[in-house]
Coordinates of C-alpha atoms (C1' of nucleotides) in Angstrom, one line a residue:
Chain A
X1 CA 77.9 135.9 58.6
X2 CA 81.4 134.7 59.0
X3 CA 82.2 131.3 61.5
X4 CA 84.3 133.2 63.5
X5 CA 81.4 136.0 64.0
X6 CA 78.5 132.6 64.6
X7 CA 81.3 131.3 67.5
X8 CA 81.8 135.2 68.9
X9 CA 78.2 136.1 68.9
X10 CA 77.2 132.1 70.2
X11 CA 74.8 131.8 67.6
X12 CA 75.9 128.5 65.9
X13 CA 74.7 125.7 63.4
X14 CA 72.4 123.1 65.2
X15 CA 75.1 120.7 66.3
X16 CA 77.0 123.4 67.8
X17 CA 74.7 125.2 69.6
X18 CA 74.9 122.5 72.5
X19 CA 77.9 124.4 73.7
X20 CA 79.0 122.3 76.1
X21 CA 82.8 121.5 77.3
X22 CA 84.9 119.3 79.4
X23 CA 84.0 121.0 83.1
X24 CA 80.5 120.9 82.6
X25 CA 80.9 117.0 81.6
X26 CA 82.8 116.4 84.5
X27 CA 81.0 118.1 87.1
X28 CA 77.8 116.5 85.7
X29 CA 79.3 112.7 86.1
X30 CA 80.3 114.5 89.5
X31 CA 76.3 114.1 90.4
X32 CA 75.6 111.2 88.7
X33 CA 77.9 109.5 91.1
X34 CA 76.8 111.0 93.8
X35 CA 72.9 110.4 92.9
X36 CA 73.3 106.6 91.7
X37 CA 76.5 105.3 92.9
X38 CA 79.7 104.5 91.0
X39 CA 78.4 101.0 90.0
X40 CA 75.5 102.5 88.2
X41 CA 77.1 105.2 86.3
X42 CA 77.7 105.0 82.8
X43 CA 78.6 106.9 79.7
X44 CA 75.1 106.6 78.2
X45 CA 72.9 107.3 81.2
X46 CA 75.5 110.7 81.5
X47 CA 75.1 111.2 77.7
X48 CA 71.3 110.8 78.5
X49 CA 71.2 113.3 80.8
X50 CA 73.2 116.0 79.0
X51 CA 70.4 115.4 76.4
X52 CA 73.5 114.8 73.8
X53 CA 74.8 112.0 72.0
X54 CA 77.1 109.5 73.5
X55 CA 79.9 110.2 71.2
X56 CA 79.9 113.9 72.7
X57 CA 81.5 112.8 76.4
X58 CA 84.6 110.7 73.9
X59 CA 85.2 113.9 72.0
X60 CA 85.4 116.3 74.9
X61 CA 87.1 114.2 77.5
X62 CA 89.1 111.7 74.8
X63 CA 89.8 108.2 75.3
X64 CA 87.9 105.9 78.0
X65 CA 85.8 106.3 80.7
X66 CA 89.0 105.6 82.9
X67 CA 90.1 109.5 81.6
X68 CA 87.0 110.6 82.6
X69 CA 87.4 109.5 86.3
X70 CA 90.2 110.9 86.5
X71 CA 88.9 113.8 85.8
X72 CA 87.0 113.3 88.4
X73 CA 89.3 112.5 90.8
X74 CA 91.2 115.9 90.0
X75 CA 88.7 117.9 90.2
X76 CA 88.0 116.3 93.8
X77 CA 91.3 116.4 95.1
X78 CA 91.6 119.7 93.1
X79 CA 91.5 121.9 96.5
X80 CA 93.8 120.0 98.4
X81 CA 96.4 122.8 99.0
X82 CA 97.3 123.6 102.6
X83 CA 97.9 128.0 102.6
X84 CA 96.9 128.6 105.9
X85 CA 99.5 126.6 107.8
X86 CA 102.5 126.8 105.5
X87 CA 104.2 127.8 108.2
X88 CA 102.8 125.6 110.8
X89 CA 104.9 123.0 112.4
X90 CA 105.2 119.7 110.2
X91 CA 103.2 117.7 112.5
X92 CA 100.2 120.3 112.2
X93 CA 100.4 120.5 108.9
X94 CA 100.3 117.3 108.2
X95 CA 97.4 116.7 110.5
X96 CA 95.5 120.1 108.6
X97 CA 95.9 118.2 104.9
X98 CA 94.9 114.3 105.4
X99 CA 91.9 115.8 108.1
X100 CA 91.4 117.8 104.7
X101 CA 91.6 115.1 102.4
X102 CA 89.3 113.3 104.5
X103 CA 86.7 116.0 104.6
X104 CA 87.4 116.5 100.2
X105 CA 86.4 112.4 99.9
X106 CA 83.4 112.7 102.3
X107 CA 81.7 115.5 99.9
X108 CA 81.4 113.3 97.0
X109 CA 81.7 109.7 99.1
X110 CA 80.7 107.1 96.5
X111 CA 83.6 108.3 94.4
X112 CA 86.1 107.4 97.0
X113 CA 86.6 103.6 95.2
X114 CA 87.7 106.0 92.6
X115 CA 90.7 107.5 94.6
X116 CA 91.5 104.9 96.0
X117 CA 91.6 101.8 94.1
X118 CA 92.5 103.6 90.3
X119 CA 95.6 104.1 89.9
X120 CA 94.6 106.5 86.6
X121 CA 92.9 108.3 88.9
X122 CA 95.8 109.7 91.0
X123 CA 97.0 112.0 87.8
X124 CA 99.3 114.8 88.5
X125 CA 96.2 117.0 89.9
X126 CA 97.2 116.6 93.3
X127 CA 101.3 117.9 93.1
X128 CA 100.0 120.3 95.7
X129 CA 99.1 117.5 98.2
X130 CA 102.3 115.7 97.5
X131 CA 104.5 118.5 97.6
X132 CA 103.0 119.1 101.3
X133 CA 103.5 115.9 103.0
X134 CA 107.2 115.6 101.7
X135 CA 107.7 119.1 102.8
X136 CA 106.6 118.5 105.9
X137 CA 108.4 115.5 106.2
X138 CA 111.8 116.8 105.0
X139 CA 111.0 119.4 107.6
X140 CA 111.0 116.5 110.4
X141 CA 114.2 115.0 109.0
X142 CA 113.7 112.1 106.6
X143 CA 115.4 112.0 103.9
X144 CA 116.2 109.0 101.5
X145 CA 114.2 105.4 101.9
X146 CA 112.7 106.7 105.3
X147 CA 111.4 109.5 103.7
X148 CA 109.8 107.2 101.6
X149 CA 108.2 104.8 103.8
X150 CA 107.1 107.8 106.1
X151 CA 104.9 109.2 103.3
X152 CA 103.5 105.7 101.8
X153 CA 102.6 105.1 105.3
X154 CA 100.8 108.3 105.8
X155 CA 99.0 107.7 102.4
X156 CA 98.6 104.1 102.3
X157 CA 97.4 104.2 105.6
X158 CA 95.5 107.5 105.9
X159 CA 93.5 107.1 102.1
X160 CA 93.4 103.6 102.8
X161 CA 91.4 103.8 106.1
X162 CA 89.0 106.6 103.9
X163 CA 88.6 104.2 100.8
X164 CA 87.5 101.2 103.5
X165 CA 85.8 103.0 105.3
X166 CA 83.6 104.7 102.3
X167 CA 83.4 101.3 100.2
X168 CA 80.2 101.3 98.6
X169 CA 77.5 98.6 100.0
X170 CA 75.7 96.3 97.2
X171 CA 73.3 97.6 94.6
X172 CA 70.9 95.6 96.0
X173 CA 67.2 97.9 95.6
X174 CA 66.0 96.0 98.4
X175 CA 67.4 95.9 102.2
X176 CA 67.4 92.1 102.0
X177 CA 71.5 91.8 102.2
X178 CA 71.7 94.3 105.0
X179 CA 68.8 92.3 107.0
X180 CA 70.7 89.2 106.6
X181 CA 73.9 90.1 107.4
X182 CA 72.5 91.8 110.4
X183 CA 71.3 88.8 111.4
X184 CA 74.4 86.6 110.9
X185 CA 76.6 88.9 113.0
X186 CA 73.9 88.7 115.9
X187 CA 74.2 85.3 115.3
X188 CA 77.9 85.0 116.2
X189 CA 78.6 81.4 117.8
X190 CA 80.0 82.4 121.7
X191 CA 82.2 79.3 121.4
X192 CA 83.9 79.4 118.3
X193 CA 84.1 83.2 118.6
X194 CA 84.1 84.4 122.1
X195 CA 85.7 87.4 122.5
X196 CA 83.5 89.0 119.2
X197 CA 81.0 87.7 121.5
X198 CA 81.3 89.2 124.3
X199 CA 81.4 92.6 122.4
X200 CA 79.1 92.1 119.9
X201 CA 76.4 95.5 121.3
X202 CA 79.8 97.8 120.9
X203 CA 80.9 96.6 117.7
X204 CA 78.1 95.4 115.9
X205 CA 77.9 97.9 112.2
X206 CA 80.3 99.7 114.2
X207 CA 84.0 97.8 112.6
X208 CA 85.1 96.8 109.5
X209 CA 84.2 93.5 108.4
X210 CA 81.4 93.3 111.1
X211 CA 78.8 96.0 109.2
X212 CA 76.1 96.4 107.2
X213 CA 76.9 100.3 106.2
X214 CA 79.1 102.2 105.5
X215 CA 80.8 105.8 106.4
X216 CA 78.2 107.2 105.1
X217 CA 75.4 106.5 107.0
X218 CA 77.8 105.4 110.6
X219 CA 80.7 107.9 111.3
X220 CA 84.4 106.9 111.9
X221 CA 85.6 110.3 113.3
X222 CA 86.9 109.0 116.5
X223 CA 88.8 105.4 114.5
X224 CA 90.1 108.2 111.9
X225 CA 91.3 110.6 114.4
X226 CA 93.1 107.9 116.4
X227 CA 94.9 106.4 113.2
X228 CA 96.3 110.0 112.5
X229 CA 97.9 110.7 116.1
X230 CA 99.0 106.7 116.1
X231 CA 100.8 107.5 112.9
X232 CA 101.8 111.4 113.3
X233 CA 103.2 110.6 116.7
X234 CA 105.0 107.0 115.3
X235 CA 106.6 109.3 112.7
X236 CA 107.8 112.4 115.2
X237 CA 109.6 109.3 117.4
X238 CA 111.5 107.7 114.5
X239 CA 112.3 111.4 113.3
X240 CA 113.5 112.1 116.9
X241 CA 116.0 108.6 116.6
X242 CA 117.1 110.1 113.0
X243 CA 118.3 113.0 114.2
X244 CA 119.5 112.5 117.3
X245 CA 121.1 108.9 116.9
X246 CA 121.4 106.4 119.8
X247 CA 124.9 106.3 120.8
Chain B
X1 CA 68.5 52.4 85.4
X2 CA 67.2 54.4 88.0
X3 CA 67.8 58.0 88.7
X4 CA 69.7 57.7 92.1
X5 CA 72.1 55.1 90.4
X6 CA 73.1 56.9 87.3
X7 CA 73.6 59.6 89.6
X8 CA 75.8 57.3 92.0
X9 CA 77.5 56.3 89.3
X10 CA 78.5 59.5 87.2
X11 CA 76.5 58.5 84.4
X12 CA 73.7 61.2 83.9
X13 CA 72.2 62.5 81.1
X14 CA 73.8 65.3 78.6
X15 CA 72.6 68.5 80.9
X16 CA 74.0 67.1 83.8
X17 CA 77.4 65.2 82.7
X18 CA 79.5 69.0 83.5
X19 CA 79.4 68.0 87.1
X20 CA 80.5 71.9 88.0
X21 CA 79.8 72.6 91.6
X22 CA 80.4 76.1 93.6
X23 CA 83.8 75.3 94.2
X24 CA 85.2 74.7 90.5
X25 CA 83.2 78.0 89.5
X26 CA 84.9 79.9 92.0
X27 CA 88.3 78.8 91.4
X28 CA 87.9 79.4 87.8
X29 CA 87.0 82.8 88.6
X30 CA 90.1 83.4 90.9
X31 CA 92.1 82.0 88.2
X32 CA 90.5 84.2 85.3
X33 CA 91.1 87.5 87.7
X34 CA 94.9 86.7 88.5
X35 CA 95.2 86.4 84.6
X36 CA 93.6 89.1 82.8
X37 CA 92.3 91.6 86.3
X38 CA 89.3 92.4 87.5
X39 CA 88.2 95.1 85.0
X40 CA 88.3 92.4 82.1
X41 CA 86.5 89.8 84.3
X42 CA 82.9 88.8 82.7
X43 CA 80.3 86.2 83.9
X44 CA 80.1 85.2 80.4
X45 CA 83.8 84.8 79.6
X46 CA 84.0 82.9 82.5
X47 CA 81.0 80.7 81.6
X48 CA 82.9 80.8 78.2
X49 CA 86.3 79.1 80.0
X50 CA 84.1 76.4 81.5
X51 CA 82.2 75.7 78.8
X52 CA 79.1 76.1 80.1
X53 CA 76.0 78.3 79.5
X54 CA 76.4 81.4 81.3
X55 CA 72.9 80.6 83.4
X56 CA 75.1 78.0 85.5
X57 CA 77.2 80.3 87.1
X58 CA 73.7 81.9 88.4
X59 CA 72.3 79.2 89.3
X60 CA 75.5 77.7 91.1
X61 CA 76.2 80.9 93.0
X62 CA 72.9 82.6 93.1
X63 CA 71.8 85.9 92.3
X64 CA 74.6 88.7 91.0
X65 CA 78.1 89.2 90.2
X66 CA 78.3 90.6 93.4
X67 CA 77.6 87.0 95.2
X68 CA 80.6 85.5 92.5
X69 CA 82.8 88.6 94.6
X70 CA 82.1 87.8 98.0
X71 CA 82.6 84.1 97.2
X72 CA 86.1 85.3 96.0
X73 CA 86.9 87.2 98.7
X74 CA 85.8 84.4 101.3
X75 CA 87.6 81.8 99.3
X76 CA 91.3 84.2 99.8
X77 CA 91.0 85.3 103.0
X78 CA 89.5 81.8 104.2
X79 CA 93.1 80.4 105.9
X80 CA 93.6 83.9 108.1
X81 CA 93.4 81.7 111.3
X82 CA 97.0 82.4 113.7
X83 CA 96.9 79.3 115.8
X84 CA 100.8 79.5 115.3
X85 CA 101.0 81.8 117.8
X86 CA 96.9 82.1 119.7
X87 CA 99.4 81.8 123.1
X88 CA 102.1 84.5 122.0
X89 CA 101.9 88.1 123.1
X90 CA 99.5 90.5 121.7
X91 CA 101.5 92.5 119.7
X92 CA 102.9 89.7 118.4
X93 CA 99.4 87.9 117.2
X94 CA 98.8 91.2 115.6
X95 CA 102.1 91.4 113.7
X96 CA 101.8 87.8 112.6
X97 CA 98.0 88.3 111.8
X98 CA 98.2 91.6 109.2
X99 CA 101.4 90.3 107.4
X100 CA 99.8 87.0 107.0
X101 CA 96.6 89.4 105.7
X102 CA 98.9 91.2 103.4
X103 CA 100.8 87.8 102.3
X104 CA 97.5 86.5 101.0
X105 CA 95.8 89.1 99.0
X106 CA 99.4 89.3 97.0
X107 CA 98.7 85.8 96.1
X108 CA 96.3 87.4 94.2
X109 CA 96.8 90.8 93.8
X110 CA 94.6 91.5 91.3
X111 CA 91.3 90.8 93.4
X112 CA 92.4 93.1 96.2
X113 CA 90.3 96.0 95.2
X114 CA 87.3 92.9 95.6
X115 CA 88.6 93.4 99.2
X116 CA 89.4 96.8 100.1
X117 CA 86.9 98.3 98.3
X118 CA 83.3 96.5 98.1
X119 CA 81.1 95.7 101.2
X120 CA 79.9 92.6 100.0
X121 CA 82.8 91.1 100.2
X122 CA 83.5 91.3 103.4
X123 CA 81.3 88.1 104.5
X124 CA 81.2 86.5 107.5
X125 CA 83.9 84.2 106.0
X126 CA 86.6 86.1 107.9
X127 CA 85.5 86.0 111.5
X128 CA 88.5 84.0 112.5
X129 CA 90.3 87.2 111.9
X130 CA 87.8 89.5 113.1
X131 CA 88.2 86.8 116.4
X132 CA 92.1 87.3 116.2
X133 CA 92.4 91.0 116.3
X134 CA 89.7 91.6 119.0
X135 CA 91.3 89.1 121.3
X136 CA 94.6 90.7 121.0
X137 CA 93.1 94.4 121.6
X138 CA 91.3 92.8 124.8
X139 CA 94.0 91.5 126.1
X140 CA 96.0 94.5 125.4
X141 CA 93.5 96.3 127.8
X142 CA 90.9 98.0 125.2
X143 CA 87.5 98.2 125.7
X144 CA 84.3 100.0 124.7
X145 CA 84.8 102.7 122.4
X146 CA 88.7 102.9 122.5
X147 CA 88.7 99.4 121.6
X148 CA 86.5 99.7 118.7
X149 CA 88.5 102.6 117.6
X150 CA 91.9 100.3 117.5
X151 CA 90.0 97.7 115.5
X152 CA 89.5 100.2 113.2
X153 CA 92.6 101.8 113.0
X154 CA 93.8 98.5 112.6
X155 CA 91.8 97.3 110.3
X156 CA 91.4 100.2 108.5
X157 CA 94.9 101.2 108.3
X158 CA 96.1 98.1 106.9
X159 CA 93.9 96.8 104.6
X160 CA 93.5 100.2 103.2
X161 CA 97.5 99.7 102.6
X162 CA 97.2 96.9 100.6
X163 CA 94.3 98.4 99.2
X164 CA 96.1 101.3 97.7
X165 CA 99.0 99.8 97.2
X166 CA 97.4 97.2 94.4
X167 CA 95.4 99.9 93.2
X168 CA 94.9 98.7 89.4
X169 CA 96.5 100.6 87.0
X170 CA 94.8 102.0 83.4
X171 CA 93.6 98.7 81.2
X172 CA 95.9 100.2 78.4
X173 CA 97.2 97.6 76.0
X174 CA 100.0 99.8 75.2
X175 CA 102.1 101.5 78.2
X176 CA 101.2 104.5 76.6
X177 CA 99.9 106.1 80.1
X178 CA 103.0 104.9 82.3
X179 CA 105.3 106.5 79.5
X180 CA 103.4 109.5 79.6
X181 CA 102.9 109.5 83.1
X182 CA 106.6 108.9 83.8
X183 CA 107.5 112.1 82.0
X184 CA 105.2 114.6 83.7
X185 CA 106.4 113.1 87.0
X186 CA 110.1 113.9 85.7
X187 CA 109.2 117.1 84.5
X188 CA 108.1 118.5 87.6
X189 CA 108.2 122.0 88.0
X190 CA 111.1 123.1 91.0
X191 CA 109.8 126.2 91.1
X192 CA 105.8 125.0 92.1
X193 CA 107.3 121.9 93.7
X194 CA 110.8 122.2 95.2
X195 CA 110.2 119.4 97.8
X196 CA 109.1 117.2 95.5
X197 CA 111.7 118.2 92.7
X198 CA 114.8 117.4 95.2
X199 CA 114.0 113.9 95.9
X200 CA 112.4 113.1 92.5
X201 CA 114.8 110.2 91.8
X202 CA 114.3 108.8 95.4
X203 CA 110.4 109.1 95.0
X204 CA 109.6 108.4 91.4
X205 CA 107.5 105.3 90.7
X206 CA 108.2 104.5 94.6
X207 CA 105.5 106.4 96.4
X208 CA 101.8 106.3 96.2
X209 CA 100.7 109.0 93.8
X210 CA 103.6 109.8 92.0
X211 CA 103.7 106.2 90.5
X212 CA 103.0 104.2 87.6
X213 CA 103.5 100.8 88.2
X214 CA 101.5 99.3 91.8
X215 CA 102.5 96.9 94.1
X216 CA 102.9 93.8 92.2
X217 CA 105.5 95.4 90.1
X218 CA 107.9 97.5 93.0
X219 CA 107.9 96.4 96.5
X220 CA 106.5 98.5 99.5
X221 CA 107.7 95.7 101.8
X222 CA 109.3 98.2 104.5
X223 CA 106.6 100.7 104.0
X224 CA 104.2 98.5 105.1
X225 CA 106.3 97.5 108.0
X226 CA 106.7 100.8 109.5
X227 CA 102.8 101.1 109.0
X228 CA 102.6 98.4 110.8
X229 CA 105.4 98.9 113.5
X230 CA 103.9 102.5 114.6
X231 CA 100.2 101.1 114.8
X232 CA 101.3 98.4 117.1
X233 CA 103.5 100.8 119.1
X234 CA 100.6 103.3 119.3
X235 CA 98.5 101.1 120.0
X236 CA 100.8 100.0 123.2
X237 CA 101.2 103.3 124.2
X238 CA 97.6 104.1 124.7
X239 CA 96.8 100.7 126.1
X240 CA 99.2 101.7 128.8
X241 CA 98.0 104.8 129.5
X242 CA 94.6 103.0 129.6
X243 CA 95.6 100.5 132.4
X244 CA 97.5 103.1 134.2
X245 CA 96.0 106.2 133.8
X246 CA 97.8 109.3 134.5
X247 CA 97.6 110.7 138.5
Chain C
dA1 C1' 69.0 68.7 90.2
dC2 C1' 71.5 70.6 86.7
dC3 C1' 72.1 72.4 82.2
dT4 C1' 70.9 74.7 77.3
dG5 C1' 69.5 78.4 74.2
dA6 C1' 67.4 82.3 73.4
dA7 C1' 65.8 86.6 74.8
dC8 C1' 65.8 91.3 77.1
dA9 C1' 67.7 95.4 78.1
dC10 C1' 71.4 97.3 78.4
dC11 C1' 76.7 98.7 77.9
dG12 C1' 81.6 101.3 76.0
dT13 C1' 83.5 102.9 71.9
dT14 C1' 84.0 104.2 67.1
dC15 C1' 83.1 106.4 62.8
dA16 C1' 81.1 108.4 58.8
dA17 C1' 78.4 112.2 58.1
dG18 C1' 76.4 116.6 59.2
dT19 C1' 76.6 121.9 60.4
Chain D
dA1 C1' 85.1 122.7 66.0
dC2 C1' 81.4 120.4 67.7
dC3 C1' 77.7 117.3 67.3
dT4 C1' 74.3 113.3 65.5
dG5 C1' 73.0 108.6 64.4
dA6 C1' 74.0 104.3 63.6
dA7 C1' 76.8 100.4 64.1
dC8 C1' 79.9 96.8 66.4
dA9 C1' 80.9 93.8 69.7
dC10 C1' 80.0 93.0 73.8
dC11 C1' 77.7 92.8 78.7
dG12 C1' 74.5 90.9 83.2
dT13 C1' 70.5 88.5 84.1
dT14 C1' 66.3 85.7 83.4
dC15 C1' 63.5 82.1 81.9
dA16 C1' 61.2 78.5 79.5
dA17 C1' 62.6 74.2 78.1
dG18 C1' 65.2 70.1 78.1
dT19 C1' 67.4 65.6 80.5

DNA sequence: ACCTGAACACCGTTCAAGT
DNA sequence: ACCTGAACACCGTTCAAGT
């Protein structure tokens, strides 16, 4: 039997036979993440899994582990196209895509460290994504350096406030950090710190900085949803003063 | 000579004539960080720097790398007080507050993912500005859930800025991946991606995404500003419509 | 109290060799 | 083309033992 009729027919030598490729490699790491958390993946525990050698994951996916996240981060961000309001106004559409973005990084949540503090990780996947907000954008009527600034501040600010809000908590097994940290923010000292103080039932593990967990396990809807209308409305004034100058 | 005397004195025996406390460790950390970034930091190279057996950062800091992190991260953001301007408008105190944030992590830009993107980190070293940021939403009018909300937006908004905006990029000797990188963002298809095709040369390397440098290498000075300008301003708005609710 | 040296259980990555 | 096994050069963390 010829080794183009073994490959055809799938029957193959013993090192072959494992038949595995790139997606499967990828969506694998996909769980592991999601199982164990981004600070206990690794190459060899993935290998381990996909009962196949180490060497397997560099041959398929080339390189570094850094290529394999971003992977990963393509494959994420991979249905982040925007079809059913293309011809929506600009302020709905953008609205439609970062909500959407939101709700991509929230299926796999302990890879969002991935998206948002890698810059490998932000390949070209996501063109569609890009091409959406500057469209929309162009639509409201920035061009040049304001068109610029418009969209880092709806990125920057929009997958910033997702990658905060989803940052992982410590590997710790136990609850011990948690506990403690509890504690300390119960413990707040009323005269150094008055104002925290005085809200301290309303925003304890509720804010940044002042919690034990994280998106996960304590929503931000309503801080998220605020943040976009701030920023969508911000943007629709300045593109009202662009086009329709003071005089 | 006794033990309290040698110790008065600085003369001690071999094991304890390093003299390393907490604070040296950390510093040395810092340093090691801003030199070769995060992904290349090790407890042991560090031990290595200070000559010192790796078990004396352990028992200095206590417990995990993680501890080492949030020791960083307390160290940086330590001198975010505003008493420049505690008597000063609200807005104001938040303006000064969040560039002052921003100012500091790009002293050391490379630790920023330590605090964008890890829990830990966040300690309760930071309460001043916690402190800062509530006062000024109180006074503004916020309360209850709207007020948490604006702290988060705030927070969230910002930080996640800088965040992405220092985003690491690939731990490639070579600048084989920005070369590479740089080309497919030229070679952008018009036909897929006309938006993005027609401002290429206004866009490329500039915004988040398409880019292969981060912030320490091109400025997003203005696009932080107008982050900042419309969260302020948004955050007015409502306030208003908070104190003076519509009839 | 502070430090050393060695040990344990892992890593990421590469490479010759197999089928 | 696809896979194995072993090897190299590292890690983080712990712990008995020293001064």
């Amino acid at each position: 039997m010829s080794e183009q009729l073994k490959a055809k027919s799938g029957l193959r030598g013993r090192a072959a036979r494992v038949g595995l490729d790139k997606q499967q490699i990828v969506a694998a790491a996909i769980q592991q993440i999601d199982q164990r958390g981004l600070a206990a993946f690794s190459m060899r525990e993935l290998a381990r899994t996909l009962k196949v050698s180490p060497a397997v994951i560099y041959w398929h996916v080339g390189g570094l582990q850094e290529d394999l996240f971003a992977e990963i981060s393509a494959v994420i961000t991979a249905n982040l196209t925007d079809d059913t309001t293309s011809g929506a106004d600009w302020k709905v559409r953008l609205r439609s895509v970062f909500m959407r973005y939101r709700q991509l990084v929230h299926q796999h949540p302990r890879v969002a460290p991935l998206l948002g503090a890698q810059m490998k990780s932000n390949g070209v996947a996501n063109l569609a994504w890009v091409e959406t907000v500057l469209s929309a954008l162009t639509q409201a009527g920035f061009q040049g350096e304001a068109l610029r600034d418009a969209f880092n501040a709806l990125i920057g600010g929009l997958a910033g406030f997702v990658t905060m809000e989803l940052a992982p908590p410590p590997a710790d097994d136990s609850n011990d950090w948690q506990q403690g940290f509890a504690k300390r923010v119960a413990d707040i000292d009323p005269l150094h710190f008055p104002y925290t103080h005085a809200v301290l039932p309303m925003i304890s593990n509720r804010i940044f900085v002042l919690r034990w967990q994280n998106g996960i396990d304590v929503s931000y809807d309503s801080s998220f949803e605020l943040l976009l209308n701030i920023i969508i409305d911000g943007l629709a004034q300045r593109a009202q003063q662009l086009n329709n100058p003071p005089e």
